[in-house]
Amino acid sequence: MKATLAILTIGVVPVSEVLPLLTEHVSEQQITHLSLLGKMSREEVMEDYAIEPGEESLPTLLSDGKLAHVSHQKIERALQGVIEVLDNQEYDVILLMSTAPISGLVARKSILLEPMRIIPPLVASIVDGHQVGVIVPIEELLDGQAAKWKVLEKRPLFALANPIWDSEEKLIAAGRELLDQGADVLMLDCLGFHQRHRDLLQKALDVPVLLSNVLVTRLASELLA
């Protein structure tokens, strides 16, 4: 029986970029992509996921190419509902393609891969005491970064560059800023960054670059082998 994979995203994530990493072991026909908000209009999203008093904000990219701030709690509940449906459909692996601080998601039968739970300890084991410089796509995510990367031996350094609307020059400048501060490994911590961004930085700055989506996709690929 062929293994099946469901890729679940919150907003708009260019999943096509990671498909070649997955189709080494499973055909594209065995992969399903579902986006919670990606096909909804901004008006529909804000009607269903607006932030109410006492709720936390979660920034996500919508189909109009702009960020929206939605309810963290409502997104978590909706994701759990989708995961339960996928679990009942007996997908072998469910891959949550998001680096948002989502927690408490559960699958009963499927293997659920959550980047927030997997990537920080995996990166910590890879860098082994090196100084990591993390490139983050938007300023709103900086507040939660210290807690996310607490598993690292050395407190990471941070810089901003967005894979969607910033230029290659801005990305290289962000990487150089981190190297000037002492980083000797760079981490592209956004699923919008892809291998071309990693290759660009490695060529321009001659530094090892880790990529969130490659790390988690490679793991999913091994589980499908």
Short mmCIF file of C-alpha atoms in Angstrom, two decimals:
data_model
loop_
_atom_site.label_atom_id
_atom_site.label_comp_id
_atom_site.label_asym_id
_atom_site.label_seq_id
_atom_site.Cartn_x
_atom_site.Cartn_y
_atom_site.Cartn_z
CA MET A 1 0.00 0.00 0.00
CA LYS A 2 1.38 3.40 -0.98
CA ALA A 3 2.12 5.93 1.76
CA THR A 4 0.00 9.08 1.78
CA LEU A 5 0.87 12.58 2.94
CA ALA A 6 -1.32 15.56 3.76
CA ILE A 7 0.36 18.98 3.83
CA LEU A 8 -1.58 21.44 5.97
CA THR A 9 -0.89 25.17 5.84
CA ILE A 10 -2.53 28.12 7.58
CA GLY A 11 -2.26 30.81 4.93
CA VAL A 12 -0.52 30.97 1.57
CA VAL A 13 2.66 28.86 1.46
CA PRO A 14 4.33 27.97 -1.89
CA VAL A 15 4.19 24.21 -1.32
CA SER A 16 5.21 23.49 -4.93
CA GLU A 17 8.77 24.47 -3.98
CA VAL A 18 9.14 21.49 -1.61
CA LEU A 19 7.37 18.85 -3.70
CA PRO A 20 10.62 17.67 -5.39
CA LEU A 21 11.96 16.80 -1.94
CA LEU A 22 8.92 14.63 -1.25
CA THR A 23 8.40 12.93 -4.58
CA GLU A 24 11.68 11.03 -4.22
CA HIS A 25 9.71 8.48 -2.19
CA VAL A 26 6.04 9.07 -2.98
CA SER A 27 4.20 10.14 -6.11
CA GLU A 28 2.59 13.55 -6.27
CA GLN A 29 -0.78 11.79 -6.56
CA GLN A 30 -0.32 10.53 -2.99
CA ILE A 31 0.14 14.07 -1.63
CA THR A 32 -2.75 16.33 -0.66
CA HIS A 33 -2.35 20.03 0.20
CA LEU A 34 -4.96 21.81 2.29
CA SER A 35 -4.77 25.49 3.26
CA LEU A 36 -6.94 26.69 6.11
CA LEU A 37 -7.15 30.30 4.88
CA GLY A 38 -5.32 30.27 1.54
CA LYS A 39 -8.41 30.16 -0.68
CA MET A 40 -10.56 32.51 1.41
CA SER A 41 -11.00 36.21 0.72
CA ARG A 42 -9.73 38.68 3.31
CA GLU A 43 -13.32 39.51 4.23
CA GLU A 44 -14.15 35.84 4.81
CA VAL A 45 -11.04 35.34 6.91
CA MET A 46 -11.75 38.31 9.14
CA GLU A 47 -15.37 37.27 9.55
CA ASP A 48 -14.38 33.83 10.85
CA TYR A 49 -10.99 34.44 12.49
CA ALA A 50 -11.01 38.02 13.80
CA ILE A 51 -9.20 38.60 17.08
CA GLU A 52 -11.54 38.98 20.04
CA PRO A 53 -10.71 40.38 23.51
CA GLY A 54 -8.36 38.04 25.36
CA GLU A 55 -7.14 36.29 22.18
CA GLU A 56 -3.60 36.42 20.80
CA SER A 57 -2.63 37.62 17.32
CA LEU A 58 -1.21 35.32 14.67
CA PRO A 59 0.14 36.92 11.46
CA THR A 60 -0.39 34.97 8.25
CA LEU A 61 -0.21 35.62 4.51
CA LEU A 62 -3.51 35.65 2.62
CA SER A 63 -4.39 35.15 -1.04
CA ASP A 64 -4.20 38.91 -1.70
CA GLY A 65 -0.46 38.76 -0.95
CA LYS A 66 -0.78 40.76 2.27
CA LEU A 67 -0.50 39.86 5.93
CA ALA A 68 -3.53 39.44 8.14
CA HIS A 69 -3.58 39.28 11.92
CA VAL A 70 -5.98 36.56 12.99
CA SER A 71 -6.93 34.84 16.24
CA HIS A 72 -4.27 32.40 17.38
CA GLN A 73 -6.81 30.44 19.41
CA LYS A 74 -9.33 30.17 16.57
CA ILE A 75 -6.62 29.00 14.17
CA GLU A 76 -5.49 26.29 16.60
CA ARG A 77 -9.04 25.01 17.00
CA ALA A 78 -9.62 25.01 13.24
CA LEU A 79 -6.33 23.22 12.56
CA GLN A 80 -7.21 20.52 15.09
CA GLY A 81 -10.55 20.03 13.34
CA VAL A 82 -8.85 19.59 9.96
CA ILE A 83 -6.28 17.20 11.47
CA GLU A 84 -9.07 15.05 12.90
CA VAL A 85 -10.67 14.79 9.44
CA LEU A 86 -7.34 13.87 7.83
CA ASP A 87 -6.64 11.38 10.61
CA ASN A 88 -9.98 9.69 9.97
CA GLN A 89 -9.12 9.54 6.27
CA GLU A 90 -6.05 7.50 7.33
CA TYR A 91 -3.24 9.63 5.93
CA ASP A 92 0.10 8.15 6.99
CA VAL A 93 1.75 11.51 7.62
CA ILE A 94 0.26 14.96 8.25
CA LEU A 95 2.81 17.76 7.78
CA LEU A 96 1.90 21.13 9.28
CA MET A 97 3.81 23.57 7.07
CA SER A 98 3.97 26.47 9.50
CA THR A 99 6.57 27.92 11.84
CA ALA A 100 3.86 29.68 13.88
CA PRO A 101 3.85 28.89 17.63
CA ILE A 102 1.01 26.39 17.37
CA SER A 103 0.74 23.82 20.16
CA GLY A 104 -1.53 21.11 21.45
CA LEU A 105 -2.40 19.54 18.10
CA VAL A 106 -3.07 15.80 18.20
CA ALA A 107 -3.45 13.01 15.66
CA ARG A 108 -4.54 9.56 16.83
CA LYS A 109 -3.31 7.38 13.95
CA SER A 110 -1.38 9.58 11.54
CA ILE A 111 2.16 10.79 12.23
CA LEU A 112 1.82 14.53 12.82
CA LEU A 113 4.91 16.62 12.03
CA GLU A 114 4.94 20.10 13.60
CA PRO A 115 7.91 22.33 12.67
CA MET A 116 7.72 24.30 15.94
CA ARG A 117 8.24 21.09 17.90
CA ILE A 118 10.79 19.53 15.55
CA ILE A 119 13.00 22.26 14.10
CA PRO A 120 14.54 23.96 17.20
CA PRO A 121 15.94 20.76 18.79
CA LEU A 122 17.00 19.48 15.36
CA VAL A 123 18.89 22.69 14.62
CA ALA A 124 20.44 22.59 18.12
CA SER A 125 21.80 19.11 17.43
CA ILE A 126 23.21 20.22 14.06
CA VAL A 127 24.91 23.47 15.09
CA ASP A 128 26.39 22.04 18.34
CA GLY A 129 27.51 25.23 20.05
CA HIS A 130 27.97 27.45 16.99
CA GLN A 131 26.54 30.96 16.98
CA VAL A 132 23.30 30.90 14.99
CA GLY A 133 21.92 33.91 13.18
CA VAL A 134 18.19 33.61 12.49
CA ILE A 135 16.56 35.50 9.62
CA VAL A 136 12.90 36.19 10.41
CA PRO A 137 10.37 37.42 7.81
CA ILE A 138 8.45 40.04 9.83
CA GLU A 139 9.10 42.11 12.96
CA GLU A 140 5.94 40.81 14.68
CA LEU A 141 7.56 37.38 15.05
CA LEU A 142 10.62 38.62 16.94
CA ASP A 143 8.97 38.65 20.37
CA GLY A 144 8.45 34.89 20.35
CA GLN A 145 11.86 33.95 18.99
CA ALA A 146 13.74 33.82 22.30
CA ALA A 147 11.39 31.15 23.68
CA LYS A 148 11.41 29.24 20.41
CA TRP A 149 15.21 28.93 20.30
CA LYS A 150 15.90 28.44 24.02
CA VAL A 151 17.25 24.96 23.24
CA LEU A 152 20.30 26.49 21.55
CA GLU A 153 23.49 26.60 23.60
CA LYS A 154 24.15 30.20 22.57
CA ARG A 155 21.41 32.82 22.37
CA PRO A 156 20.77 33.38 18.65
CA LEU A 157 21.09 36.66 16.80
CA PHE A 158 18.22 37.98 14.67
CA ALA A 159 17.74 39.98 11.49
CA LEU A 160 14.75 40.71 9.24
CA ALA A 161 14.24 39.79 5.59
CA ASN A 162 11.06 38.65 3.90
CA PRO A 163 11.14 35.99 1.15
CA ILE A 164 7.96 37.30 -0.51
CA TRP A 165 8.51 41.01 -0.93
CA ASP A 166 12.14 41.81 -0.05
CA SER A 167 14.92 41.85 -2.65
CA GLU A 168 17.88 39.48 -2.83
CA GLU A 169 20.06 42.41 -1.75
CA LYS A 170 17.99 42.84 1.43
CA LEU A 171 18.39 39.14 2.23
CA ILE A 172 22.15 39.25 1.70
CA ALA A 173 22.37 42.41 3.82
CA ALA A 174 20.48 40.68 6.64
CA GLY A 175 22.85 37.72 6.47
CA ARG A 176 25.92 39.98 6.44
CA GLU A 177 24.55 41.89 9.44
CA LEU A 178 24.36 38.63 11.40
CA LEU A 179 27.86 37.56 10.38
CA ASP A 180 29.22 40.95 11.46
CA GLN A 181 27.66 40.34 14.89
CA GLY A 182 29.40 36.97 15.21
CA ALA A 183 27.08 34.40 13.61
CA ASP A 184 28.77 31.49 11.86
CA VAL A 185 25.60 29.60 10.85
CA LEU A 186 22.46 31.16 9.35
CA MET A 187 18.92 29.87 9.79
CA LEU A 188 16.14 30.89 7.37
CA ASP A 189 13.18 30.58 9.71
CA CYS A 190 10.20 30.97 7.41
CA LEU A 191 8.59 28.39 5.16
CA GLY A 192 8.52 31.00 2.38
CA PHE A 193 12.30 30.73 2.10
CA HIS A 194 13.46 28.09 -0.36
CA GLN A 195 16.61 26.49 -1.68
CA ARG A 196 17.33 29.37 -4.06
CA HIS A 197 17.49 31.71 -1.02
CA ARG A 198 19.84 29.33 0.77
CA ASP A 199 22.04 28.99 -2.31
CA LEU A 200 22.11 32.77 -2.73
CA LEU A 201 23.33 33.33 0.84
CA GLN A 202 25.85 30.51 0.77
CA LYS A 203 27.37 31.84 -2.47
CA ALA A 204 27.37 35.50 -1.42
CA LEU A 205 28.56 35.03 2.17
CA ASP A 206 30.32 31.64 2.18
CA VAL A 207 28.46 30.48 5.29
CA PRO A 208 26.39 27.37 6.16
CA VAL A 209 22.67 28.07 5.82
CA LEU A 210 19.87 25.94 7.29
CA LEU A 211 16.38 26.03 5.85
CA SER A 212 13.22 25.30 7.88
CA ASN A 213 11.21 23.75 5.08
CA VAL A 214 14.03 21.48 3.90
CA LEU A 215 14.63 20.14 7.41
CA VAL A 216 11.01 19.24 8.04
CA THR A 217 10.33 18.06 4.49
CA ARG A 218 13.34 15.73 4.54
CA LEU A 219 11.98 14.20 7.72
CA ALA A 220 8.56 13.72 6.13
CA SER A 221 10.24 12.19 3.09
CA GLU A 222 12.04 9.61 5.23
CA LEU A 223 8.78 8.63 6.91
CA LEU A 224 7.21 8.02 3.49
CA ALA A 225 10.08 5.86 2.21
#
